[in-house]
Amino acid sequence: MIVHFGLGAFHRAHQAVHTQEAGDGWAICAVAPRSPDVVRALRAQDHRYTLLVSDGDDVSATEISSVRRVLHAPTETEQVVRQVADPATRVITLTITEKAYADTRPGSAIGLLAAGLTRRAADGGGPVAVVSCDNLLANGRRLREAVRNACGSVPEGVSFPATVVDRMVPATTREDLATAAKLTGREDLAAVVAEPYSQWVLQDDFPGGRPAWERAGARFVADVEPYERAKLRILNGAHSTLAYTGALTGVEHVADALGDPVLARLAGRLIREDVLPTLTAPPGVDLREYGERVLSRMRNRALRHRCAQIAMDGSLKVPIRLLGTVRDRLAAGGMPRWACLAVAVWLRHVTVATDDAGRPVEVSDPRADELRRLAHDPRGLLAAVAPDLADHAEVAGRIRADLADFAAYGVRDCLSGA
Ligand SMILES: NC(=O)c1ccc[n+]([C@@H]2O[C@H](COP(=O)([O-])OP(=O)(O)OC[C@H]3O[C@@H](n4cnc5c(N)ncnc54)[C@H](O)[C@@H]3O)[C@@H](O)[C@H]2O)c1
Ligand SMILES: O=P(O)(O)OC[C@@H](O)[C@@H](O)[C@H](O)[C@H](O)CO
C-alpha cells in the first residue's frame, strides 16, 4: 500500500498513473489535507477518475483506478495516522506544495505524517520510504528535516529518497470536466488534464519495497541532483518568468504568454543564455533540446495553466527557480541579465499587484505583506529575499533600475526594449 498526502491534480495525473501503469498490484490511500471536495467526488465514483491527455490537438481519456481509499485529514485524523503506521504501508508520497514543509504543527500534513511514523516505529511497523514529489531543492533532505523537526528525531527504518517530477498538470477547468463527460459518457468531478510528457527520476532507496514504476517510464538513478537542477531552473524558472510577466501584461494562461513574442523571447533567452551555462547535463540528456522542448510543451493550448496559479508563493519558488541561476552565473563571471529581469518582474508582481493596465492581479504569497511594506526601498526588498544579491552592486543596481522603469513605462514596454 502507498499512502499519499495531497490529493491535488498533480498526484492524480502523475504518481497515481505511474502506479497504475506499473501493474504490480500496489494501491494508494490518498489523503486530502484540506478541502473535502475531492474526497466526496472520489467516494461518489468508487475512487475512479478520468485522466485526459492532450497535446493541444488530440485528447485521450484513460480511467485511473490505482487510488482505492481516500481520507480527509482534518476530519479523519486517526484513520490517517493508523494508515501511515500500518505495516501494509511501505511507501508514502507527498505533493503538498512548497510551503507545507515549513508547517510541522500537529494536524498539519507533516504533523500527521510524523505522528504516523512515530506510532509505526513504536508498533514495529517495518521500513518505509517517504517520498516528496514537490518542486523543492533536495526534496528528500528537506522532507527528512521537516519530519525530524516534527518528531524530535528521525524514526528508524524510514528513508527519504530524492525525486524529480515533471508533468504539467493545471487545475481542472469546467471545460475539461465537460470533455471528460463527453469522452466517457459519465460525469466525473475528479477528472484531471495533463500533457503527454511525464517524467519521474528517483533515488532507489525503498527499504520496504516499491512499485515497478520504471515500467511506467520512471528512472532510478544514483544521483538525482543534476536532473533536479536542470528541471527546476529550465522548466520551473521559465514557467515562473512567464507567469509573472503574463500576469503583469494582462495574459491569463501560460500558453498565451508564449504567444506574445516579447515574453517568449525573454523565456527563451533566460534558458539559453542564463540557465544552460550553469548546468551540467545528466548522463545522456541534451539540455539544449530539453529547454526547447519545455517551451514547446508550454505552448500546449489544451493546458489552461493559469499564470496566477504558477505565480503563487513566489517567495518560496523564486529562490529555487531563479536565484541559483543568478548566483552561479555571477560566480562564473557572467551577468545573468534575463534572470535578474525575471526577479525584478516578480518583485513588482508581489509588491505592486496591478498589471500594466492598472488592473489588480491575484497575489497569494505568505510574505506578500512584508514585501509590500518594502516596495519603496528596492535594495531593502532585494535584501529581504537575497541579502547576498542586495550587496552585489551591479545586480542591485539593475533590479532597482528595472523596477523604476516598470513603474514609469510598464513591464511589457520595458521587456520589448530589453
Ligand atoms: N501541477 C503540476 O504541474 C506539478 C508538477 C510537478 C510538481 N508539482 C508539485 O505538486 C504540488 C501540488 O500541485 P497540484 O497541481 O496537485 O496542486 P493542487 O492545488 O491541485 O493541490 C495541492 C494539494 O496540496 C494540498 N495543500 C495545499 N496547501 C497545503 C498546506 N499548507 N499543507 C498541506 N497540504 C496543502 C492541497 O490540500 C492539495 O491536496 C505543487 O506545489 C508542486 O510542488 C505540481
Ligand atoms: O506546481 P507549482 O505551484 O510548484 O508550480 C507551478 C508549475 O511551474 C509546475 O507545477 C510545473 O507545471 C511542473 O513543475 C512541471 O513539471
Short mmCIF file of C-alpha atoms and ligand atoms in Angstrom, two decimals:
data_model
loop_
_atom_site.label_atom_id
_atom_site.label_comp_id
_atom_site.label_asym_id
_atom_site.label_seq_id
_atom_site.Cartn_x
_atom_site.Cartn_y
_atom_site.Cartn_z
CA MET A 1 0.00 0.00 0.00
CA ILE A 2 1.09 3.57 -0.74
CA VAL A 3 -0.17 6.46 1.39
CA HIS A 4 -0.21 9.75 -0.48
CA PHE A 5 -0.56 13.19 1.14
CA GLY A 6 -2.00 15.93 -1.12
CA LEU A 7 -4.84 14.73 -3.31
CA GLY A 8 -4.43 17.53 -5.85
CA ALA A 9 -4.45 17.43 -9.63
CA PHE A 10 -0.76 16.58 -9.90
CA HIS A 11 -0.91 13.38 -7.85
CA ARG A 12 -3.89 12.18 -9.86
CA ALA A 13 -2.03 12.76 -13.15
CA HIS A 14 1.42 11.57 -12.11
CA GLN A 15 2.15 9.18 -9.21
CA ALA A 16 -1.31 7.54 -9.42
CA VAL A 17 -0.77 6.98 -13.15
CA HIS A 18 2.74 5.57 -12.70
CA THR A 19 1.39 3.24 -10.03
CA GLN A 20 -1.41 2.01 -12.28
CA GLU A 21 0.97 1.57 -15.22
CA ALA A 22 3.46 -0.36 -13.07
CA GLY A 23 0.75 -3.03 -12.97
CA ASP A 24 2.13 -4.88 -9.96
CA GLY A 25 -0.79 -4.58 -7.58
CA TRP A 26 0.17 -1.57 -5.47
CA ALA A 27 -2.79 0.54 -4.36
CA ILE A 28 -2.99 4.08 -3.00
CA CYS A 29 -4.71 5.52 0.05
CA ALA A 30 -4.77 9.25 -0.71
CA VAL A 31 -5.12 11.88 1.99
CA ALA A 32 -6.64 15.31 1.32
CA PRO A 33 -5.02 17.71 3.81
CA ARG A 34 -7.59 20.46 3.42
CA SER A 35 -10.68 20.55 1.20
CA PRO A 36 -13.14 17.63 1.43
CA ASP A 37 -14.45 18.24 -2.13
CA VAL A 38 -12.17 15.80 -3.92
CA VAL A 39 -12.79 13.19 -1.20
CA ARG A 40 -16.56 13.46 -1.72
CA ALA A 41 -16.15 13.36 -5.50
CA LEU A 42 -13.94 10.27 -5.48
CA ARG A 43 -16.07 8.38 -2.95
CA ALA A 44 -19.12 9.02 -5.12
CA GLN A 45 -17.41 7.40 -8.12
CA ASP A 46 -15.74 4.37 -6.50
CA HIS A 47 -12.41 6.28 -6.39
CA ARG A 48 -12.06 6.05 -10.16
CA TYR A 49 -11.46 9.11 -12.30
CA THR A 50 -10.52 10.15 -15.81
CA LEU A 51 -7.09 11.26 -16.95
CA LEU A 52 -7.32 13.42 -20.07
CA VAL A 53 -4.08 13.66 -22.01
CA SER A 54 -3.81 16.24 -24.75
CA ASP A 55 -1.06 17.58 -26.97
CA GLY A 56 -3.27 20.50 -27.92
CA ASP A 57 -4.85 18.70 -30.90
CA ASP A 58 -5.92 15.21 -29.88
CA VAL A 59 -7.24 14.22 -26.50
CA SER A 60 -7.47 10.74 -24.96
CA ALA A 61 -9.31 9.60 -21.83
CA THR A 62 -8.00 6.85 -19.51
CA GLU A 63 -9.66 5.57 -16.37
CA ILE A 64 -7.33 5.63 -13.36
CA SER A 65 -8.16 3.15 -10.61
CA SER A 66 -4.98 2.93 -8.51
CA VAL A 67 -6.50 5.13 -5.76
CA ARG A 68 -8.53 2.73 -3.60
CA ARG A 69 -9.18 4.75 -0.46
CA VAL A 70 -9.38 8.47 0.30
CA LEU A 71 -9.24 10.22 3.66
CA HIS A 72 -9.96 13.78 4.70
CA ALA A 73 -7.19 14.69 7.15
CA PRO A 74 -8.99 17.35 9.25
CA THR A 75 -11.97 15.07 9.99
CA GLU A 76 -10.35 11.62 9.76
CA THR A 77 -7.11 12.24 11.59
CA GLU A 78 -6.93 8.94 13.47
CA GLN A 79 -7.53 6.93 10.27
CA VAL A 80 -4.66 8.81 8.60
CA VAL A 81 -2.24 8.15 11.47
CA ARG A 82 -3.30 4.48 11.57
CA GLN A 83 -2.80 4.08 7.82
CA VAL A 84 0.74 5.53 7.99
CA ALA A 85 1.57 3.20 10.90
CA ASP A 86 0.04 0.13 9.22
CA PRO A 87 2.78 -2.43 8.29
CA ALA A 88 1.00 -2.88 4.92
CA THR A 89 2.02 0.70 4.07
CA ARG A 90 5.51 0.56 2.61
CA VAL A 91 5.72 3.75 0.57
CA ILE A 92 4.44 7.25 1.41
CA THR A 93 4.41 10.02 -1.21
CA LEU A 94 3.64 13.71 -0.88
CA THR A 95 2.52 16.60 -3.14
CA ILE A 96 1.54 19.17 -0.54
CA THR A 97 3.06 22.34 -2.14
CA GLU A 98 6.31 24.04 -1.20
CA LYS A 99 5.01 25.98 1.80
CA ALA A 100 3.63 22.92 3.61
CA TYR A 101 7.12 21.68 4.53
CA ALA A 102 7.57 24.58 6.95
CA ASP A 103 4.40 23.69 8.87
CA THR A 104 5.18 20.90 11.33
CA ARG A 105 2.38 21.61 13.81
CA PRO A 106 0.22 18.71 14.99
CA GLY A 107 -2.60 18.24 12.49
CA SER A 108 -0.60 19.69 9.56
CA ALA A 109 0.35 17.29 6.76
CA ILE A 110 3.89 16.94 8.14
CA GLY A 111 2.49 16.72 11.69
CA LEU A 112 0.20 13.84 10.72
CA LEU A 113 2.97 12.09 8.81
CA ALA A 114 5.23 12.44 11.85
CA ALA A 115 2.54 11.12 14.21
CA GLY A 116 2.03 8.10 11.96
CA LEU A 117 5.76 7.40 11.64
CA THR A 118 6.22 7.68 15.42
CA ARG A 119 3.41 5.21 16.05
CA ARG A 120 4.78 2.95 13.33
CA ALA A 121 8.22 2.89 14.98
CA ALA A 122 6.65 2.11 18.39
CA ASP A 123 4.50 -0.69 16.91
CA GLY A 124 7.31 -2.22 14.80
CA GLY A 125 5.58 -1.36 11.52
CA GLY A 126 8.72 -2.01 9.47
CA PRO A 127 10.74 0.05 7.00
CA VAL A 128 9.08 2.61 4.77
CA ALA A 129 10.16 5.13 2.14
CA VAL A 130 8.75 8.67 2.38
CA VAL A 131 8.97 10.43 -0.97
CA SER A 132 8.49 14.14 -1.58
CA CYS A 133 7.18 14.81 -5.09
CA ASP A 134 7.14 18.57 -4.65
CA ASN A 135 9.25 21.06 -6.64
CA LEU A 136 11.80 21.65 -3.88
CA LEU A 137 15.58 21.68 -3.85
CA ALA A 138 16.89 18.42 -2.35
CA ASN A 139 13.31 17.39 -1.59
CA GLY A 140 14.38 14.17 0.19
CA ARG A 141 16.65 16.03 2.62
CA ARG A 142 14.07 18.77 3.06
CA LEU A 143 11.36 16.27 3.97
CA ARG A 144 13.69 14.40 6.35
CA GLU A 145 14.42 17.68 8.10
CA ALA A 146 10.71 18.52 8.39
CA VAL A 147 9.96 15.06 9.87
CA ARG A 148 12.89 15.39 12.26
CA ASN A 149 11.57 18.77 13.42
CA ALA A 150 8.10 17.35 13.97
CA CYS A 151 9.22 14.07 15.66
CA GLY A 152 12.25 15.35 17.56
CA SER A 153 14.36 12.72 15.74
CA VAL A 154 14.05 10.70 12.55
CA PRO A 155 12.23 7.42 13.28
CA GLU A 156 14.25 4.27 12.49
CA GLY A 157 13.74 2.44 9.21
CA VAL A 158 12.48 5.48 7.29
CA SER A 159 14.19 6.54 4.05
CA PHE A 160 13.69 9.82 2.19
CA PRO A 161 14.67 9.24 -1.46
CA ALA A 162 15.19 12.37 -3.55
CA THR A 163 12.99 12.72 -6.62
CA VAL A 164 12.36 14.96 -9.61
CA VAL A 165 8.85 15.06 -11.03
CA ASP A 166 7.96 16.56 -14.38
CA ARG A 167 4.50 16.82 -15.93
CA MET A 168 2.44 19.95 -16.44
CA VAL A 169 -0.92 19.50 -14.79
CA PRO A 170 -3.06 22.64 -14.49
CA ALA A 171 -6.09 22.94 -12.24
CA THR A 172 -9.03 21.21 -13.96
CA THR A 173 -11.46 23.60 -15.67
CA ARG A 174 -15.20 23.29 -16.31
CA GLU A 175 -14.36 22.68 -19.99
CA ASP A 176 -12.07 19.78 -19.01
CA LEU A 177 -14.91 18.24 -16.99
CA ALA A 178 -17.22 18.62 -19.99
CA THR A 179 -14.61 16.95 -22.24
CA ALA A 180 -14.24 14.06 -19.77
CA ALA A 181 -18.02 13.61 -19.64
CA LYS A 182 -18.25 13.66 -23.43
CA LEU A 183 -15.47 11.09 -23.91
CA THR A 184 -16.53 8.70 -21.13
CA GLY A 185 -20.28 9.17 -21.11
CA ARG A 186 -20.40 9.96 -17.37
CA GLU A 187 -19.94 12.90 -15.09
CA ASP A 188 -16.55 12.91 -13.33
CA LEU A 189 -15.83 15.66 -10.82
CA ALA A 190 -12.31 14.35 -10.15
CA ALA A 191 -11.08 14.32 -13.77
CA VAL A 192 -7.65 15.81 -14.49
CA VAL A 193 -5.93 17.02 -17.66
CA ALA A 194 -2.23 16.64 -18.43
CA GLU A 195 0.28 16.94 -21.24
CA PRO A 196 1.61 13.74 -22.86
CA TYR A 197 5.09 14.25 -21.36
CA SER A 198 5.67 12.69 -17.95
CA GLN A 199 8.91 12.01 -16.12
CA TRP A 200 9.90 10.81 -12.67
CA VAL A 201 13.54 10.48 -11.63
CA LEU A 202 14.17 8.82 -8.27
CA GLN A 203 16.94 7.73 -5.97
CA ASP A 204 16.40 3.99 -5.42
CA ASP A 205 16.15 3.92 -1.63
CA PHE A 206 12.98 1.98 -0.78
CA PRO A 207 13.70 -0.28 2.22
CA GLY A 208 10.15 -1.68 2.33
CA GLY A 209 9.93 -2.37 -1.42
CA ARG A 210 8.25 -0.31 -4.12
CA PRO A 211 6.14 -0.48 -7.26
CA ALA A 212 8.00 -1.17 -10.51
CA TRP A 213 7.48 2.44 -11.55
CA GLU A 214 10.24 2.00 -14.14
CA ARG A 215 7.68 0.05 -16.17
CA ALA A 216 5.82 3.35 -16.45
CA GLY A 217 8.94 5.22 -17.55
CA ALA A 218 10.41 6.30 -14.19
CA ARG A 219 14.20 6.37 -13.98
CA PHE A 220 16.08 5.22 -10.90
CA VAL A 221 19.46 6.94 -10.70
CA ALA A 222 22.32 7.17 -8.23
CA ASP A 223 22.39 10.97 -8.25
CA VAL A 224 19.19 12.95 -8.74
CA GLU A 225 20.81 16.37 -8.31
CA PRO A 226 21.76 17.17 -11.95
CA TYR A 227 18.21 16.27 -13.07
CA GLU A 228 16.74 18.36 -10.28
CA ARG A 229 18.82 21.44 -11.01
CA ALA A 230 18.11 21.25 -14.74
CA LYS A 231 14.37 20.78 -14.31
CA LEU A 232 13.86 23.43 -11.64
CA ARG A 233 15.98 26.05 -13.41
CA ILE A 234 14.88 25.41 -17.01
CA LEU A 235 11.23 24.44 -16.73
CA ASN A 236 10.18 26.00 -13.46
CA GLY A 237 12.40 29.07 -13.96
CA ALA A 238 10.78 29.74 -17.34
CA HIS A 239 7.32 28.88 -16.00
CA SER A 240 7.56 31.40 -13.16
CA THR A 241 9.03 34.03 -15.50
CA LEU A 242 6.11 33.60 -17.91
CA ALA A 243 3.65 33.57 -15.01
CA TYR A 244 4.81 36.92 -13.59
CA THR A 245 5.32 38.63 -16.95
CA GLY A 246 2.00 37.19 -18.19
CA ALA A 247 0.10 38.31 -15.09
CA LEU A 248 1.51 41.84 -15.32
CA THR A 249 0.78 42.18 -19.04
CA GLY A 250 -2.83 41.03 -18.82
CA VAL A 251 -2.36 37.44 -20.00
CA GLU A 252 -4.38 34.71 -18.30
CA HIS A 253 -2.61 31.49 -19.33
CA VAL A 254 0.99 30.39 -19.90
CA ALA A 255 0.38 29.22 -23.47
CA ASP A 256 -0.91 32.71 -24.32
CA ALA A 257 2.09 34.33 -22.63
CA LEU A 258 4.27 32.36 -25.05
CA GLY A 259 2.10 33.67 -27.89
CA ASP A 260 3.48 37.14 -27.12
CA PRO A 261 6.87 37.35 -28.89
CA VAL A 262 8.22 39.71 -26.23
CA LEU A 263 7.52 37.28 -23.38
CA ALA A 264 8.58 34.25 -25.44
CA ARG A 265 11.91 35.94 -26.20
CA LEU A 266 12.54 36.55 -22.51
CA ALA A 267 11.79 32.91 -21.61
CA GLY A 268 14.00 31.62 -24.44
CA ARG A 269 16.93 33.89 -23.64
CA LEU A 270 16.64 33.12 -19.93
CA ILE A 271 17.02 29.41 -20.70
CA ARG A 272 19.69 29.65 -23.39
CA GLU A 273 21.86 32.49 -22.09
CA ASP A 274 21.50 32.35 -18.31
CA VAL A 275 20.34 28.91 -17.22
CA LEU A 276 22.11 26.48 -19.57
CA PRO A 277 25.64 27.74 -18.77
CA THR A 278 25.00 26.95 -15.07
CA LEU A 279 24.11 23.30 -15.66
CA THR A 280 25.91 20.00 -16.04
CA ALA A 281 23.89 17.65 -18.21
CA PRO A 282 22.75 14.42 -16.59
CA PRO A 283 24.10 11.35 -18.45
CA GLY A 284 22.55 11.03 -21.90
CA VAL A 285 20.47 14.21 -21.61
CA ASP A 286 20.77 17.05 -24.13
CA LEU A 287 19.80 20.09 -22.07
CA ARG A 288 19.53 22.45 -25.03
CA GLU A 289 16.98 20.09 -26.54
CA TYR A 290 15.19 19.75 -23.17
CA GLY A 291 14.97 23.56 -22.97
CA GLU A 292 13.46 23.84 -26.46
CA ARG A 293 11.05 21.02 -25.68
CA VAL A 294 9.99 22.70 -22.44
CA LEU A 295 8.98 25.83 -24.36
CA SER A 296 7.07 23.81 -26.92
CA ARG A 297 5.34 21.84 -24.11
CA MET A 298 4.26 25.14 -22.55
CA ARG A 299 2.66 26.20 -25.84
CA ASN A 300 0.15 23.34 -25.47
CA ARG A 301 -3.21 25.13 -25.54
CA ALA A 302 -5.06 22.22 -24.00
CA LEU A 303 -3.33 23.11 -20.74
CA ARG A 304 -5.18 26.09 -19.30
CA HIS A 305 -2.38 26.69 -16.82
CA ARG A 306 -3.19 29.99 -15.18
CA CYS A 307 -0.36 32.47 -14.69
CA ALA A 308 -1.94 33.23 -11.28
CA GLN A 309 -1.66 29.57 -10.19
CA ILE A 310 2.02 29.33 -11.08
CA ALA A 311 2.69 32.80 -9.63
CA MET A 312 1.51 31.75 -6.15
CA ASP A 313 4.04 31.58 -3.30
CA GLY A 314 6.83 33.27 -5.28
CA SER A 315 8.87 33.95 -2.15
CA LEU A 316 9.29 30.18 -1.85
CA LYS A 317 9.57 29.38 -5.55
CA VAL A 318 11.77 32.19 -6.95
CA PRO A 319 14.80 31.30 -4.79
CA ILE A 320 14.64 27.71 -6.11
CA ARG A 321 13.80 28.57 -9.71
CA LEU A 322 15.78 31.75 -10.46
CA LEU A 323 18.20 32.81 -7.74
CA GLY A 324 20.51 29.78 -8.10
CA THR A 325 20.92 30.70 -11.77
CA VAL A 326 21.76 34.31 -10.85
CA ARG A 327 24.34 33.24 -8.26
CA ASP A 328 26.03 30.61 -10.44
CA ARG A 329 26.28 32.95 -13.43
CA LEU A 330 27.81 35.66 -11.27
CA ALA A 331 30.27 33.18 -9.74
CA ALA A 332 31.36 32.22 -13.28
CA GLY A 333 31.91 35.90 -14.15
CA GLY A 334 28.74 36.34 -16.23
CA MET A 335 25.91 38.80 -15.81
CA PRO A 336 22.54 36.99 -15.75
CA ARG A 337 20.55 39.78 -17.38
CA TRP A 338 17.40 37.76 -18.09
CA ALA A 339 17.23 36.04 -14.73
CA CYS A 340 17.67 39.43 -12.97
CA LEU A 341 14.90 40.87 -15.14
CA ALA A 342 12.63 37.96 -14.18
CA VAL A 343 13.39 38.55 -10.48
CA ALA A 344 12.53 42.23 -10.91
CA VAL A 345 9.22 41.33 -12.57
CA TRP A 346 8.40 39.04 -9.64
CA LEU A 347 9.25 41.82 -7.14
CA ARG A 348 6.90 44.16 -8.99
CA HIS A 349 4.19 41.49 -9.05
CA VAL A 350 4.32 40.79 -5.33
CA THR A 351 4.62 44.43 -4.22
CA VAL A 352 2.54 46.44 -6.70
CA ALA A 353 -0.07 43.80 -7.60
CA THR A 354 -1.54 45.68 -10.56
CA ASP A 355 -0.86 44.97 -14.21
CA ASP A 356 0.31 47.36 -16.93
CA ALA A 357 -3.29 48.49 -17.45
CA GLY A 358 -3.71 49.21 -13.73
CA ARG A 359 -5.95 46.20 -13.11
CA PRO A 360 -5.41 44.31 -9.83
CA VAL A 361 -3.61 40.95 -10.14
CA GLU A 362 -4.08 37.98 -7.81
CA VAL A 363 -1.20 37.71 -5.35
CA SER A 364 -1.03 34.82 -2.91
CA ASP A 365 2.25 34.65 -1.04
CA PRO A 366 2.98 34.10 2.66
CA ARG A 367 5.45 37.03 2.59
CA ALA A 368 3.34 39.41 0.48
CA ASP A 369 2.56 41.88 3.30
CA GLU A 370 6.15 42.03 4.49
CA LEU A 371 7.49 42.53 0.93
CA ARG A 372 4.83 45.10 0.07
CA ARG A 373 5.95 47.21 3.01
CA LEU A 374 9.40 47.37 1.38
CA ALA A 375 8.11 48.46 -2.04
CA HIS A 376 9.55 51.98 -1.65
CA ASP A 377 13.05 50.56 -0.92
CA PRO A 378 14.29 48.33 -3.79
CA ARG A 379 17.55 47.44 -2.04
CA GLY A 380 15.75 46.50 1.20
CA LEU A 381 13.26 44.48 -0.84
CA LEU A 382 16.03 42.51 -2.54
CA ALA A 383 17.85 42.13 0.78
CA ALA A 384 14.71 40.55 2.27
CA VAL A 385 14.84 37.72 -0.26
CA ALA A 386 18.55 37.55 -1.19
CA PRO A 387 20.89 39.56 1.08
CA ASP A 388 23.95 38.48 -0.91
CA LEU A 389 22.49 39.85 -4.14
CA ALA A 390 21.47 43.11 -2.48
CA ASP A 391 25.18 43.54 -1.72
CA HIS A 392 26.12 42.94 -5.35
CA ALA A 393 26.28 46.46 -6.80
CA GLU A 394 25.54 45.53 -10.42
CA VAL A 395 22.66 43.16 -9.66
CA ALA A 396 21.09 45.50 -7.10
CA GLY A 397 21.53 48.45 -9.47
CA ARG A 398 19.91 46.65 -12.40
CA ILE A 399 16.97 45.44 -10.36
CA ARG A 400 16.45 48.92 -8.92
CA ALA A 401 16.55 50.41 -12.44
CA ASP A 402 14.18 47.73 -13.79
CA LEU A 403 11.67 48.42 -11.02
CA ALA A 404 11.81 52.16 -11.74
CA ASP A 405 11.37 51.53 -15.48
CA PHE A 406 8.42 49.19 -14.90
CA ALA A 407 6.74 51.90 -12.83
CA ALA A 408 7.39 54.56 -15.50
CA TYR A 409 6.76 52.65 -18.73
CA GLY A 410 5.03 49.37 -17.88
CA VAL A 411 6.52 45.87 -17.85
CA ARG A 412 5.80 44.96 -21.46
CA ASP A 413 7.39 48.07 -22.96
CA CYS A 414 10.48 47.56 -20.83
CA LEU A 415 10.76 43.92 -21.87
CA SER A 416 10.35 44.75 -25.54
CA GLY A 417 13.24 47.18 -25.30
CA ALA A 418 15.46 44.90 -23.19
N1 LIG B 1 0.68 20.67 -11.16
C1 LIG B 1 1.87 20.47 -11.68
O1 LIG B 1 2.10 20.70 -12.90
C2 LIG B 1 3.01 19.94 -10.84
C3 LIG B 1 4.12 19.38 -11.48
C4 LIG B 1 5.22 18.98 -10.71
C5 LIG B 1 5.16 19.06 -9.33
N2 LIG B 1 4.04 19.56 -8.74
C6 LIG B 1 4.06 19.64 -7.27
O2 LIG B 1 2.80 19.25 -6.74
C7 LIG B 1 2.30 20.25 -5.88
C8 LIG B 1 0.78 20.24 -5.91
O3 LIG B 1 0.35 20.57 -7.23
P1 LIG B 1 -1.13 20.29 -7.66
O4 LIG B 1 -1.22 20.60 -9.11
O5 LIG B 1 -1.59 18.97 -7.20
O6 LIG B 1 -1.91 21.44 -6.86
P2 LIG B 1 -3.40 21.38 -6.30
O7 LIG B 1 -3.73 22.77 -5.93
O8 LIG B 1 -4.29 20.63 -7.21
O9 LIG B 1 -3.25 20.51 -4.96
C9 LIG B 1 -2.50 20.94 -3.89
C10 LIG B 1 -2.57 19.90 -2.79
O10 LIG B 1 -1.73 20.35 -1.73
C11 LIG B 1 -2.51 20.49 -0.55
N3 LIG B 1 -2.04 21.64 0.19
C12 LIG B 1 -2.03 22.95 -0.17
N4 LIG B 1 -1.51 23.71 0.80
C13 LIG B 1 -1.19 22.86 1.79
C14 LIG B 1 -0.62 23.04 3.09
N5 LIG B 1 -0.25 24.24 3.54
N6 LIG B 1 -0.43 21.93 3.85
C15 LIG B 1 -0.77 20.71 3.40
N7 LIG B 1 -1.30 20.49 2.19
C16 LIG B 1 -1.52 21.55 1.41
C17 LIG B 1 -3.94 20.67 -1.01
O11 LIG B 1 -4.83 20.28 0.00
C18 LIG B 1 -3.97 19.75 -2.23
O12 LIG B 1 -4.17 18.43 -1.84
C19 LIG B 1 2.94 21.54 -6.38
O13 LIG B 1 3.02 22.52 -5.38
C20 LIG B 1 4.31 21.08 -6.84
O14 LIG B 1 5.23 21.10 -5.78
C21 LIG B 1 2.98 20.01 -9.45
O1 LIG B 2 3.11 23.33 -9.01
P1 LIG B 2 3.87 24.56 -8.54
O2 LIG B 2 2.95 25.55 -7.95
O3 LIG B 2 5.07 24.20 -7.72
O4 LIG B 2 4.48 25.23 -9.83
C1 LIG B 2 3.72 25.51 -10.95
C2 LIG B 2 4.36 24.94 -12.20
O5 LIG B 2 5.55 25.66 -12.52
C3 LIG B 2 4.73 23.49 -12.04
O6 LIG B 2 3.69 22.78 -11.43
C4 LIG B 2 5.06 22.80 -13.38
O7 LIG B 2 3.89 22.65 -14.12
C5 LIG B 2 5.68 21.46 -13.13
O8 LIG B 2 6.77 21.56 -12.28
C6 LIG B 2 6.02 20.73 -14.41
O9 LIG B 2 6.68 19.56 -14.11
#
